[in-house]
Structure formats: structure tokens, C-alpha cells
Amino acid sequence: ITEGRCGVFLNRVDNCTVNDNKISNLEAGIYLFESSNNLLSNNMVYSNLDCGIKLLSSPDNVIYRNYFNNTNNARDNKFNTWNDSRGNYWSDYEGSDENGDGIGDSAYAVNPEAGSMDYMPLMEYLHSSPVLPTARFTSDITEGFAPLSVRFKDFSENATSRLWMFGDGNTSDSPSPLHTFFNEGEYIVSLIVSNENDSDSASVTIRALNASRQSDPVLPEAKLISNATGGRVPLVIKFVDLSRNADCITWSFGDGKKSCCPEPEHTFCCPGNYTVSLVAGNENGTSTTCIAISVLKNETDMNTKENLEGEGASGTENKGLIGCITRYIGGTSDEVQDDNEVQDESIDAEATGNSEPGDESKRIIQGIIHKGELESIKSSVVSTKDSVVSAVSSKVHTETGISLENGTLRVQKSIEGFIDNHAPESSKNSLPEMKKRIAPWVPSFLGLAGVAFMVSMLKRGRRSRK
């Protein structure tokens, strides 16, 4: 306080506190008239012309821990207390401090006649600075198109009260207000904070732009890369998001699995073709891009299958009864004989008369079938060849799991061709009779014995004619 005749003037005021003031270059720093029971502390009163502090007809006041450095520091005509555990600093104190505790060893006399004495005068002034507030806040945006909503947040220190002024006539005392500026323009937003010692303020400029000048919205652009686009199961592929202007992304791997990671690693466990898509989005829209992934069967599984099929096709075609029949039908042999040649070729299906169907089938496989015998019965077979072939194919597949679509069916075609090319004009055997002969042998198929049944049927046809 540096203006006026007196810095602080209490005129008939009681029970008041005066503290933390700087008062200088006036006539009187502090003046009390007919005022009692007031507390004056932590004031710096200096360079005043008449008096630093004057108390007239003002008893029972307490004055301590003040700094006085004036031409005349104090005038008092009543009894007042000038210290508690510590007194005041007086620029004209002439006492000493022998023990160095910062307090003069002798009292400072303010008005000895009235009993006003400072018994704890300070050798130097240790001013305790008041705690002042500091205004500080943030805003989540400072510029945008109207209507513009802005969130403010107060981070002030040492403040006991606050007041927001938004520059458009609106105010708030909330610690974190959300305010909307509806019209185009510049607004100075101020925050004023205060406590018992002082106040402080801070401000920011908010610019609300004309919405008609708004440019086209920024749309996302989905883009991805991967370290592979195909392979065999299990196929592990890493994908990387390279999208632009995207706030969020979603991966779909085509197998029901999804991910939101920017660089997912996905495993395709089943063979097939998959479409992996990436959807990138922001507040203005979405964008999608895709990539095709081809997943093949495991090479080990394929080799196993090929080996099984090879054994069931090539092996069957070249060995055993089927090989013999194939070579016979193809014209490369005059007789059909099992590759596992029997040393005793006299063993024939007719060697025993009470053989079981299964045993007879085995002997037939080891027997010899001459071309003439086949030609003699082909007319009987032509009417039932389709049903026999179907039964054989089904039985072999059921017993062995091997498909007859390869070598075995090639033998079938050869036999069918032979029969079709050599069938007589008439048949000695009726269709019911042929079915009757075939029926007892169907249950005895074991694995590839179904093929042997074809030969067995021919042999039985020969016997019936004999």
C-alpha cells in the first residue's frame, strides 16, 4: 500500500485482523482510533513520514512479528501487547543479543508510562510469506467449427474459490466445466482463483470458426500387408496395418476369428481359401480392404493318401488276380493266373465238393481260367454285370477303405469291354438263375476277395453248364 495518507485505518473497529501487508511512503502506515481487541501481525511498515503505527485511545490490541523501519516507529497512549513468543523488528532498537537466539536481551519501550513494552524484540525480521493462489487450467481444444464444445479443467494451486468467465456472458464455478460456443468468433476465457491472502487469474483464447467454411471431412484409408498369402496347414501369417487417418481398426480372418491389434499374427488350421479383411474407421466413416489367403493340405497327409491310393491302384493293377485279368483282357496273356503262382496247378475249385464258399474263393484265386471258358459263359454274365460290379465295388470299399475308382475300376472296364465285344446272341442262362448262383457268394467278401468273387461267379457258371 503506497497511496493515500494512511495505509490501514481502523476507526472504532474491534476484533479485526490486519496481516501480511506492505505499507510504505505514507504519512502513517497503520492508524487505530478507539479500536480494541485487534490483531496486527506479519506487516511490513517502512519509510512512512509521520509514524509507522499509531494507536490513540485504542487499548488491548496485540501487535507482534511486524517490521517497523520509519522516522518514528510507534506511538501508543494505552496499554497494548507487543509480543507473544516473539516481538517485532524495530529499526531503532539498540539492544544486544548475547546468546544469539535472535531476540534482544532487553525490552523495547513503546510507551513506558502506559506500560506498552515489546519484551521480545527481533534482531532481524523473519517474514513468513503468505500462501498465495496460482491460477492454472487446460482446455482440450482451442479452435474448431461452431458450435464448438470445449472442456476446461482447473489445475490451480492454493485456491479456495474459482470463477470461470467464458467471454460470451456465461460463467461457472465448476472445477471442470464443458462449455459450448455457438457463434463464430474469438472468446477470451478467464479463470479467477483466490484464497484469504490474494487472488490470481489465467486466460486462453478460443476461436469458433464458421461452419460453412469447413473443408471436406477426412476419411480413413484402409491398407494392409502380410508376410505370406498362401501355404500349407498349419499356416501362420503376420498382418500389419498401414491404414491412414484411422482411429480404430478391426481384422476379420475369414474363419470367424477377429482382432483389433495393429500387427496380428493368425494361424489358419484348415485347408481352404480365406478372405482376410481390415476395416479402418474414424468419426467421418470407414474403409475396408481385403487380401486372399490360400491354405493347402499338409504335404505329409497328401503323401500318405497318395501312397495309400497307389497301393490300392497301381499295386492292385499290377499284382494278383486283378493284374492277371487285366493282362488277359488286354491281350498280353492267353490265360488268367495269380502272380503268386501255385506249385501244384492241379488244385482247382472242383477238387472238393463240400468246400465252404470262402475256401472255394481262395482256391479259385489260385486256379487257372482259360480264355475259352470265359468266352463260353460271357452271355450269362452280360445281363448281371452291372449289379455284380456295383456289389464288388461297395464291398471292397467297406472292408478295406480303398476306393475302386482307380486300378480296380479300370479292370472292370476291361472286363465289360470284353463281354460287350464277345456276347453271344442268346444266353443259356436266365437272369434269375444267374442271380441265384451269385447270391451265396456275396457275404464271403473279405477285402479284395470281392474281386475274386467276379472270377468265382464265372467258374460257377462253367460248372452249371457241365
Short mmCIF file of C-alpha atoms in Angstrom, two decimals:
data_model
loop_
_atom_site.label_atom_id
_atom_site.label_comp_id
_atom_site.label_asym_id
_atom_site.label_seq_id
_atom_site.Cartn_x
_atom_site.Cartn_y
_atom_site.Cartn_z
CA ILE A 1 0.00 0.00 0.00
CA THR A 2 1.67 3.19 -1.15
CA GLU A 3 -1.19 5.59 -1.90
CA GLY A 4 -3.16 7.84 0.48
CA ARG A 5 -2.40 9.39 3.83
CA CYS A 6 -2.70 6.16 5.79
CA GLY A 7 -2.27 2.60 4.70
CA VAL A 8 -4.67 0.93 7.18
CA PHE A 9 -7.09 2.99 9.28
CA LEU A 10 -9.31 1.35 11.93
CA ASN A 11 -11.82 3.86 13.29
CA ARG A 12 -13.82 2.40 16.18
CA VAL A 13 -13.27 -1.13 14.89
CA ASP A 14 -12.92 -4.10 17.22
CA ASN A 15 -11.91 -7.73 16.78
CA CYS A 16 -10.27 -7.28 13.40
CA THR A 17 -7.14 -8.92 11.94
CA VAL A 18 -4.60 -6.93 9.93
CA ASN A 19 -1.75 -9.02 8.49
CA ASP A 20 0.55 -9.61 5.51
CA ASN A 21 0.55 -6.01 4.24
CA LYS A 22 3.34 -3.89 2.82
CA ILE A 23 2.78 -0.24 3.71
CA SER A 24 5.26 2.47 2.75
CA ASN A 25 5.79 6.14 1.78
CA LEU A 26 2.67 7.43 3.52
CA GLU A 27 2.08 9.79 6.46
CA ALA A 28 1.11 6.90 8.75
CA GLY A 29 1.36 3.26 8.00
CA ILE A 30 -1.28 1.89 10.42
CA TYR A 31 -3.66 4.05 12.43
CA LEU A 32 -6.10 2.81 15.11
CA PHE A 33 -8.58 5.19 16.76
CA GLU A 34 -10.80 3.98 19.60
CA SER A 35 -10.39 0.40 18.39
CA SER A 36 -9.76 -2.58 20.65
CA ASN A 37 -9.03 -6.31 20.58
CA ASN A 38 -7.48 -6.29 17.12
CA LEU A 39 -4.58 -8.48 15.91
CA LEU A 40 -1.81 -6.97 13.78
CA SER A 41 0.94 -9.34 12.53
CA ASN A 42 3.34 -10.01 9.64
CA ASN A 43 3.08 -6.48 8.25
CA MET A 44 6.00 -4.60 6.73
CA VAL A 45 5.68 -0.90 7.61
CA TYR A 46 8.55 1.28 6.39
CA SER A 47 9.54 4.70 5.01
CA ASN A 48 6.45 6.45 6.34
CA LEU A 49 6.90 10.13 7.20
CA ASP A 50 4.94 10.69 10.42
CA CYS A 51 4.72 7.30 12.13
CA GLY A 52 4.86 3.65 11.37
CA ILE A 53 1.97 2.69 13.70
CA LYS A 54 -0.22 4.98 15.79
CA LEU A 55 -2.72 3.88 18.43
CA LEU A 56 -4.89 6.59 20.04
CA SER A 57 -7.43 5.58 22.68
CA SER A 58 -7.10 2.01 21.46
CA PRO A 59 -6.28 -0.43 24.28
CA ASP A 60 -5.98 -4.23 24.41
CA ASN A 61 -4.66 -4.80 20.91
CA VAL A 62 -1.99 -7.40 20.10
CA ILE A 63 0.88 -6.42 17.81
CA TYR A 64 3.75 -8.84 17.02
CA ARG A 65 6.07 -10.14 14.27
CA ASN A 66 5.87 -6.92 12.28
CA TYR A 67 8.67 -5.00 10.57
CA PHE A 68 8.95 -1.29 11.52
CA ASN A 69 11.51 0.99 9.85
CA ASN A 70 10.27 4.57 9.88
CA THR A 71 11.26 8.01 11.18
CA ASN A 72 9.06 7.32 14.23
CA ASN A 73 8.15 3.66 14.51
CA ALA A 74 5.31 3.68 17.11
CA ARG A 75 3.03 5.91 19.20
CA ASP A 76 0.72 4.45 21.83
CA ASN A 77 -1.14 6.09 24.73
CA LYS A 78 -2.90 2.98 26.10
CA PHE A 79 -1.84 -0.44 27.21
CA ASN A 80 -1.34 -2.91 24.36
CA THR A 81 0.56 -6.17 23.98
CA TRP A 82 3.56 -6.01 21.61
CA ASN A 83 4.77 -9.57 21.60
CA ASP A 84 3.87 -13.23 22.04
CA SER A 85 6.81 -15.68 21.95
CA ARG A 86 8.42 -13.20 19.60
CA GLY A 87 8.05 -9.45 19.29
CA ASN A 88 8.61 -7.04 16.40
CA TYR A 89 11.60 -5.82 14.46
CA TRP A 90 12.43 -2.19 15.33
CA SER A 91 14.93 -0.36 13.18
CA ASP A 92 15.91 1.90 16.12
CA TYR A 93 16.41 -0.91 18.68
CA GLU A 94 19.81 -0.52 20.33
CA GLY A 95 19.90 -3.65 22.45
CA SER A 96 22.15 -6.70 22.01
CA ASP A 97 21.73 -10.45 21.64
CA GLU A 98 24.40 -12.10 23.75
CA ASN A 99 23.12 -15.64 23.42
CA GLY A 100 22.41 -15.34 19.69
CA ASP A 101 18.81 -16.56 19.82
CA GLY A 102 17.61 -13.77 17.53
CA ILE A 103 15.79 -11.96 20.34
CA GLY A 104 17.15 -8.84 22.03
CA ASP A 105 18.28 -9.21 25.60
CA SER A 106 16.46 -6.01 26.68
CA ALA A 107 12.90 -4.79 26.05
CA TYR A 108 11.94 -2.17 23.50
CA ALA A 109 9.95 0.66 25.11
CA VAL A 110 6.95 1.78 23.05
CA ASN A 111 5.26 3.83 25.84
CA PRO A 112 6.81 3.07 29.22
CA GLU A 113 4.32 5.31 31.02
CA ALA A 114 1.36 3.28 29.69
CA GLY A 115 3.16 0.00 30.17
CA SER A 116 3.42 -0.72 26.43
CA MET A 117 6.66 -2.69 26.06
CA ASP A 118 8.00 -5.17 23.48
CA TYR A 119 9.78 -7.72 25.65
CA MET A 120 10.88 -9.94 22.71
CA PRO A 121 12.27 -7.56 20.11
CA LEU A 122 13.65 -9.25 16.99
CA MET A 123 17.22 -8.70 16.00
CA GLU A 124 16.26 -9.25 12.34
CA TYR A 125 12.98 -9.59 10.57
CA LEU A 126 11.98 -13.08 9.50
CA HIS A 127 8.90 -12.51 7.43
CA SER A 128 6.72 -15.55 6.77
CA SER A 129 5.38 -15.05 3.28
CA PRO A 130 1.65 -15.62 2.88
CA VAL A 131 0.42 -18.54 0.80
CA LEU A 132 -0.87 -17.10 -2.45
CA PRO A 133 -3.08 -18.82 -5.04
CA THR A 134 -1.84 -19.61 -8.53
CA ALA A 135 -4.34 -19.86 -11.39
CA ARG A 136 -3.73 -22.59 -13.96
CA PHE A 137 -6.05 -24.55 -16.27
CA THR A 138 -6.19 -26.51 -19.55
CA SER A 139 -8.63 -26.80 -22.46
CA ASP A 140 -8.97 -29.84 -24.72
CA ILE A 141 -9.26 -27.67 -27.85
CA THR A 142 -8.71 -24.00 -28.72
CA GLU A 143 -10.09 -23.86 -32.26
CA GLY A 144 -12.89 -25.52 -34.21
CA PHE A 145 -16.13 -25.03 -36.06
CA ALA A 146 -19.17 -23.60 -34.30
CA PRO A 147 -20.98 -24.89 -32.38
CA LEU A 148 -17.71 -25.67 -30.59
CA SER A 149 -17.74 -27.59 -27.29
CA VAL A 150 -14.64 -27.16 -25.13
CA ARG A 151 -13.76 -28.96 -21.91
CA PHE A 152 -11.82 -26.87 -19.36
CA LYS A 153 -10.07 -28.26 -16.28
CA ASP A 154 -8.78 -26.30 -13.28
CA PHE A 155 -5.26 -27.11 -12.03
CA SER A 156 -4.87 -24.05 -9.79
CA GLU A 157 -2.88 -24.20 -6.55
CA ASN A 158 -3.65 -22.83 -3.08
CA ALA A 159 -7.09 -21.65 -4.20
CA THR A 160 -10.22 -21.79 -2.10
CA SER A 161 -12.59 -20.38 -4.73
CA ARG A 162 -12.76 -20.12 -8.54
CA LEU A 163 -14.75 -18.34 -11.21
CA TRP A 164 -14.78 -19.12 -14.94
CA MET A 165 -15.64 -16.36 -17.39
CA PHE A 166 -16.18 -17.70 -20.94
CA GLY A 167 -16.23 -14.41 -22.81
CA ASP A 168 -19.79 -14.84 -24.06
CA GLY A 169 -21.55 -13.70 -20.90
CA ASN A 170 -21.60 -17.12 -19.25
CA THR A 171 -19.77 -18.08 -16.04
CA SER A 172 -19.18 -21.20 -13.94
CA ASP A 173 -17.55 -22.25 -10.68
CA SER A 174 -17.18 -25.92 -11.67
CA PRO A 175 -13.67 -27.42 -11.45
CA SER A 176 -14.08 -29.00 -14.92
CA PRO A 177 -16.78 -27.25 -16.97
CA LEU A 178 -17.84 -28.14 -20.53
CA HIS A 179 -18.85 -25.03 -22.45
CA THR A 180 -20.26 -24.66 -25.97
CA PHE A 181 -19.59 -21.62 -28.16
CA PHE A 182 -22.50 -21.44 -30.59
CA ASN A 183 -21.44 -18.47 -32.69
CA GLU A 184 -18.38 -17.72 -34.78
CA GLY A 185 -15.78 -15.52 -33.09
CA GLU A 186 -12.88 -15.26 -30.66
CA TYR A 187 -13.57 -15.71 -26.96
CA ILE A 188 -11.20 -14.95 -24.07
CA VAL A 189 -11.85 -17.49 -21.35
CA SER A 190 -10.57 -16.48 -17.90
CA LEU A 191 -10.21 -18.35 -14.63
CA ILE A 192 -10.01 -16.29 -11.44
CA VAL A 193 -8.95 -18.07 -8.25
CA SER A 194 -8.48 -16.71 -4.74
CA ASN A 195 -7.80 -17.51 -1.09
CA GLU A 196 -7.67 -15.48 2.11
CA ASN A 197 -4.40 -13.89 1.06
CA ASP A 198 -4.81 -12.96 -2.57
CA SER A 199 -6.27 -13.82 -5.99
CA ASP A 200 -4.84 -14.79 -9.36
CA SER A 201 -6.12 -15.29 -12.90
CA ALA A 202 -5.24 -17.05 -16.17
CA SER A 203 -6.84 -16.91 -19.61
CA VAL A 204 -6.90 -18.56 -23.05
CA THR A 205 -8.34 -17.53 -26.43
CA ILE A 206 -10.90 -19.84 -28.04
CA ARG A 207 -11.66 -19.47 -31.78
CA ALA A 208 -15.02 -20.68 -33.04
CA LEU A 209 -14.95 -20.83 -36.87
CA ASN A 210 -17.75 -20.53 -39.38
CA ALA A 211 -19.08 -24.00 -40.13
CA SER A 212 -19.80 -23.06 -43.78
CA ARG A 213 -16.05 -22.82 -44.35
CA GLN A 214 -15.47 -26.33 -43.17
CA SER A 215 -13.49 -28.43 -45.66
CA ASP A 216 -14.38 -31.97 -46.71
CA PRO A 217 -14.16 -34.49 -43.87
CA VAL A 218 -11.01 -36.56 -43.61
CA LEU A 219 -11.90 -40.18 -44.34
CA PRO A 220 -9.87 -43.21 -43.30
CA GLU A 221 -7.92 -45.23 -45.85
CA ALA A 222 -7.54 -48.93 -45.06
CA LYS A 223 -4.29 -50.57 -46.12
CA LEU A 224 -2.55 -53.78 -45.04
CA ILE A 225 0.41 -56.02 -45.81
CA SER A 226 1.17 -59.63 -44.90
CA ASN A 227 4.29 -61.78 -44.90
CA ALA A 228 2.56 -64.52 -46.94
CA THR A 229 -0.59 -65.19 -48.96
CA GLY A 230 -0.57 -68.98 -49.00
CA GLY A 231 0.96 -72.18 -47.70
CA ARG A 232 0.17 -75.49 -46.06
CA VAL A 233 -1.61 -76.08 -42.76
CA PRO A 234 -0.93 -75.05 -40.11
CA LEU A 235 -0.27 -71.70 -41.85
CA VAL A 236 0.88 -68.80 -39.62
CA ILE A 237 0.71 -65.34 -41.24
CA LYS A 238 1.54 -61.94 -39.76
CA PHE A 239 -0.53 -58.97 -40.91
CA VAL A 240 0.42 -55.29 -40.49
CA ASP A 241 -1.98 -52.33 -40.53
CA LEU A 242 -0.80 -49.42 -42.71
CA SER A 243 -4.09 -47.51 -42.69
CA ARG A 244 -4.20 -43.71 -42.73
CA ASN A 245 -6.49 -41.31 -40.82
CA ALA A 246 -7.89 -44.21 -38.78
CA ASP A 247 -8.91 -44.05 -35.13
CA CYS A 248 -9.80 -47.75 -34.87
CA ILE A 249 -9.29 -50.98 -36.86
CA THR A 250 -10.87 -54.44 -36.97
CA TRP A 251 -9.41 -57.56 -38.60
CA SER A 252 -11.60 -60.44 -39.83
CA PHE A 253 -9.67 -63.57 -40.83
CA GLY A 254 -12.42 -65.40 -42.70
CA ASP A 255 -12.60 -68.25 -40.19
CA GLY A 256 -14.74 -66.50 -37.59
CA LYS A 257 -11.80 -65.00 -35.71
CA LYS A 258 -11.29 -61.23 -35.27
CA SER A 259 -8.65 -58.89 -33.85
CA CYS A 260 -8.09 -55.19 -33.11
CA CYS A 261 -4.29 -55.40 -32.89
CA PRO A 262 -2.26 -53.29 -35.34
CA GLU A 263 0.05 -56.24 -36.14
CA PRO A 264 -1.83 -59.52 -35.50
CA GLU A 265 -0.38 -62.98 -36.14
CA HIS A 266 -3.02 -65.53 -37.15
CA THR A 267 -2.92 -69.30 -37.64
CA PHE A 268 -5.07 -71.00 -40.32
CA CYS A 269 -5.64 -74.58 -39.18
CA CYS A 270 -7.80 -75.92 -42.00
CA PRO A 271 -7.25 -76.07 -45.76
CA GLY A 272 -9.29 -73.67 -47.85
CA ASN A 273 -9.48 -70.20 -49.33
CA TYR A 274 -9.89 -67.34 -46.84
CA THR A 275 -10.63 -63.65 -47.35
CA VAL A 276 -8.92 -61.55 -44.67
CA SER A 277 -10.43 -58.07 -44.35
CA LEU A 278 -9.30 -54.94 -42.50
CA VAL A 279 -11.85 -52.25 -41.58
CA ALA A 280 -10.40 -48.84 -40.63
CA GLY A 281 -12.64 -46.13 -39.18
CA ASN A 282 -12.78 -42.62 -37.78
CA GLU A 283 -15.53 -40.17 -36.88
CA ASN A 284 -16.19 -39.49 -40.57
CA GLY A 285 -16.57 -43.03 -41.89
CA THR A 286 -14.95 -46.41 -42.55
CA SER A 287 -12.75 -48.01 -45.20
CA THR A 288 -12.22 -51.70 -45.98
CA THR A 289 -9.51 -53.65 -47.77
CA CYS A 290 -9.11 -57.39 -48.28
CA ILE A 291 -6.50 -60.00 -49.13
CA ALA A 292 -6.99 -63.60 -50.28
CA ILE A 293 -5.23 -66.40 -48.41
CA SER A 294 -4.92 -69.91 -49.88
CA VAL A 295 -4.29 -72.70 -47.37
CA LEU A 296 -3.32 -76.13 -48.74
CA LYS A 297 -3.37 -79.56 -47.13
CA ASN A 298 -0.36 -80.70 -45.18
CA GLU A 299 2.23 -82.28 -47.51
CA THR A 300 2.71 -85.24 -45.18
CA ASP A 301 -1.02 -86.02 -45.24
CA MET A 302 -1.07 -85.76 -49.04
CA ASN A 303 1.87 -88.15 -49.40
CA THR A 304 0.19 -90.63 -47.08
CA LYS A 305 -3.02 -90.51 -49.10
CA GLU A 306 -1.16 -90.84 -52.39
CA ASN A 307 0.73 -93.85 -51.04
CA LEU A 308 -2.48 -95.50 -49.94
CA GLU A 309 -4.16 -94.81 -53.27
CA GLY A 310 -1.05 -96.00 -55.09
CA GLU A 311 -1.06 -99.24 -53.20
CA GLY A 312 -4.75 -99.69 -53.86
CA ALA A 313 -4.49 -98.75 -57.54
CA SER A 314 -1.07 -99.37 -59.04
CA GLY A 315 -0.30 -102.27 -56.75
CA THR A 316 -3.65 -103.90 -57.38
CA GLU A 317 -3.37 -103.26 -61.08
CA ASN A 318 -0.04 -104.99 -61.44
CA LYS A 319 -0.27 -107.79 -58.89
CA GLY A 320 -2.54 -110.63 -58.00
CA LEU A 321 -5.76 -111.64 -59.71
CA ILE A 322 -6.68 -108.18 -60.99
CA GLY A 323 -3.31 -107.87 -62.75
CA CYS A 324 -3.79 -111.26 -64.36
CA ILE A 325 -7.26 -110.40 -65.57
CA THR A 326 -6.10 -107.03 -66.86
CA ARG A 327 -3.26 -108.61 -68.83
CA TYR A 328 -5.60 -111.28 -70.11
CA ILE A 329 -8.27 -108.85 -71.22
CA GLY A 330 -5.63 -106.61 -72.77
CA GLY A 331 -4.43 -109.50 -74.89
CA THR A 332 -0.98 -109.86 -73.36
CA SER A 333 -1.69 -113.32 -71.88
CA ASP A 334 -3.69 -116.35 -73.01
CA GLU A 335 -4.62 -117.36 -69.52
CA VAL A 336 -5.51 -115.72 -66.22
CA GLN A 337 -3.31 -116.90 -63.37
CA ASP A 338 -2.47 -115.46 -59.96
CA ASP A 339 1.02 -113.88 -59.72
CA ASN A 340 1.56 -115.89 -56.57
CA GLU A 341 1.90 -118.95 -58.72
CA VAL A 342 0.89 -122.20 -57.16
CA GLN A 343 3.37 -125.01 -57.46
CA ASP A 344 0.61 -127.54 -57.68
CA GLU A 345 -1.57 -126.29 -60.54
CA SER A 346 -3.82 -129.29 -60.21
CA ILE A 347 -5.58 -127.62 -57.30
CA ASP A 348 -8.87 -126.45 -58.73
CA ALA A 349 -12.20 -125.24 -57.48
CA GLU A 350 -13.66 -128.60 -58.41
CA ALA A 351 -11.16 -130.58 -56.28
CA THR A 352 -13.59 -130.92 -53.41
CA GLY A 353 -17.30 -130.95 -53.36
CA ASN A 354 -18.00 -129.83 -49.79
CA SER A 355 -15.90 -126.69 -49.64
CA GLU A 356 -17.18 -123.59 -47.98
CA PRO A 357 -17.69 -120.52 -50.20
CA GLY A 358 -14.81 -118.67 -48.58
CA ASP A 359 -12.36 -121.57 -49.10
CA GLU A 360 -13.52 -122.07 -52.63
CA SER A 361 -12.93 -118.38 -53.38
CA LYS A 362 -9.34 -118.70 -52.21
CA ARG A 363 -8.82 -121.77 -54.40
CA ILE A 364 -10.38 -120.03 -57.35
CA ILE A 365 -7.91 -117.14 -56.93
CA GLN A 366 -5.14 -119.73 -57.20
CA GLY A 367 -6.75 -121.51 -60.15
CA ILE A 368 -6.41 -121.17 -63.89
CA ILE A 369 -9.11 -119.67 -66.07
CA HIS A 370 -8.80 -120.26 -69.79
CA LYS A 371 -9.96 -117.82 -72.36
CA GLY A 372 -12.25 -120.35 -73.90
CA GLU A 373 -14.07 -120.86 -70.63
CA LEU A 374 -14.62 -117.13 -70.23
CA GLU A 375 -15.99 -116.89 -73.77
CA SER A 376 -18.36 -119.76 -73.14
CA ILE A 377 -20.13 -118.03 -70.28
CA LYS A 378 -19.92 -114.35 -71.24
CA SER A 379 -23.54 -114.44 -72.44
CA SER A 380 -24.67 -115.30 -68.90
CA VAL A 381 -22.67 -112.53 -67.32
CA VAL A 382 -23.74 -109.74 -69.65
CA SER A 383 -27.19 -109.44 -68.06
CA THR A 384 -25.88 -109.13 -64.49
CA LYS A 385 -22.51 -107.42 -64.90
CA ASP A 386 -23.74 -104.05 -63.65
CA SER A 387 -25.16 -105.35 -60.37
CA VAL A 388 -22.08 -107.51 -59.74
CA VAL A 389 -19.65 -104.65 -60.35
CA SER A 390 -21.65 -102.40 -58.05
CA ALA A 391 -21.69 -105.00 -55.27
CA VAL A 392 -17.98 -105.69 -55.61
CA SER A 393 -17.07 -102.00 -55.51
CA SER A 394 -19.19 -101.36 -52.42
CA LYS A 395 -17.91 -104.43 -50.53
CA VAL A 396 -14.23 -103.78 -51.23
CA HIS A 397 -14.52 -100.17 -50.16
CA THR A 398 -16.38 -101.16 -46.95
CA GLU A 399 -13.85 -103.83 -45.96
CA THR A 400 -10.59 -102.09 -46.91
CA GLY A 401 -11.31 -98.37 -47.20
CA ILE A 402 -9.65 -98.46 -50.66
CA SER A 403 -11.57 -96.83 -53.49
CA LEU A 404 -12.04 -98.92 -56.63
CA GLU A 405 -12.14 -95.82 -58.76
CA ASN A 406 -8.52 -96.31 -59.83
CA GLY A 407 -7.00 -99.66 -60.85
CA THR A 408 -9.93 -101.89 -59.91
CA LEU A 409 -12.43 -99.94 -61.98
CA ARG A 410 -10.03 -99.99 -64.89
CA VAL A 411 -10.15 -103.79 -64.69
CA GLN A 412 -13.95 -103.51 -64.55
CA LYS A 413 -13.99 -101.52 -67.77
CA SER A 414 -11.72 -104.07 -69.43
CA ILE A 415 -14.00 -106.95 -68.44
CA GLU A 416 -17.08 -105.03 -69.53
CA GLY A 417 -15.44 -104.30 -72.86
CA PHE A 418 -14.52 -107.93 -73.35
CA ILE A 419 -18.04 -109.08 -72.54
CA ASP A 420 -19.67 -106.43 -74.73
CA ASN A 421 -17.47 -107.40 -77.68
CA HIS A 422 -17.94 -111.19 -77.36
CA ALA A 423 -21.50 -111.65 -76.07
CA PRO A 424 -23.48 -114.35 -77.98
CA GLU A 425 -26.86 -113.66 -79.48
CA SER A 426 -28.61 -115.83 -76.95
CA SER A 427 -27.98 -116.90 -73.40
CA LYS A 428 -28.45 -120.36 -71.96
CA ASN A 429 -28.95 -119.00 -68.50
CA SER A 430 -31.79 -116.81 -67.42
CA LEU A 431 -31.30 -113.73 -65.25
CA PRO A 432 -32.96 -115.27 -62.17
CA GLU A 433 -30.72 -118.30 -62.50
CA MET A 434 -27.59 -116.09 -62.59
CA LYS A 435 -28.72 -114.15 -59.53
CA LYS A 436 -29.40 -117.41 -57.72
CA ARG A 437 -25.85 -118.57 -58.39
CA ILE A 438 -24.29 -115.28 -57.32
CA ALA A 439 -26.23 -114.75 -54.06
CA PRO A 440 -24.44 -117.35 -51.83
CA TRP A 441 -21.07 -115.80 -52.51
CA VAL A 442 -21.71 -112.14 -51.65
CA PRO A 443 -21.33 -112.46 -47.82
CA SER A 444 -17.91 -114.11 -48.19
CA PHE A 445 -16.08 -110.99 -49.49
CA LEU A 446 -13.03 -110.14 -47.42
CA GLY A 447 -11.05 -107.12 -48.55
CA LEU A 448 -10.01 -107.63 -52.16
CA ALA A 449 -11.73 -111.04 -52.18
CA GLY A 450 -14.64 -109.10 -53.70
CA VAL A 451 -12.67 -109.01 -56.93
CA ALA A 452 -12.08 -112.73 -56.65
CA PHE A 453 -15.84 -113.11 -56.49
CA MET A 454 -16.06 -111.96 -60.08
CA VAL A 455 -13.90 -114.89 -61.15
CA SER A 456 -15.77 -117.22 -58.78
CA MET A 457 -19.01 -116.30 -60.48
CA LEU A 458 -17.55 -117.18 -63.86
CA LYS A 459 -16.26 -120.53 -62.58
CA ARG A 460 -19.63 -121.41 -61.11
CA GLY A 461 -21.27 -120.58 -64.39
CA ARG A 462 -18.97 -123.03 -66.12
CA ARG A 463 -19.81 -125.77 -63.62
CA SER A 464 -23.53 -125.29 -64.01
CA ARG A 465 -23.27 -125.91 -67.72
CA LYS A 466 -21.24 -129.06 -67.17
#
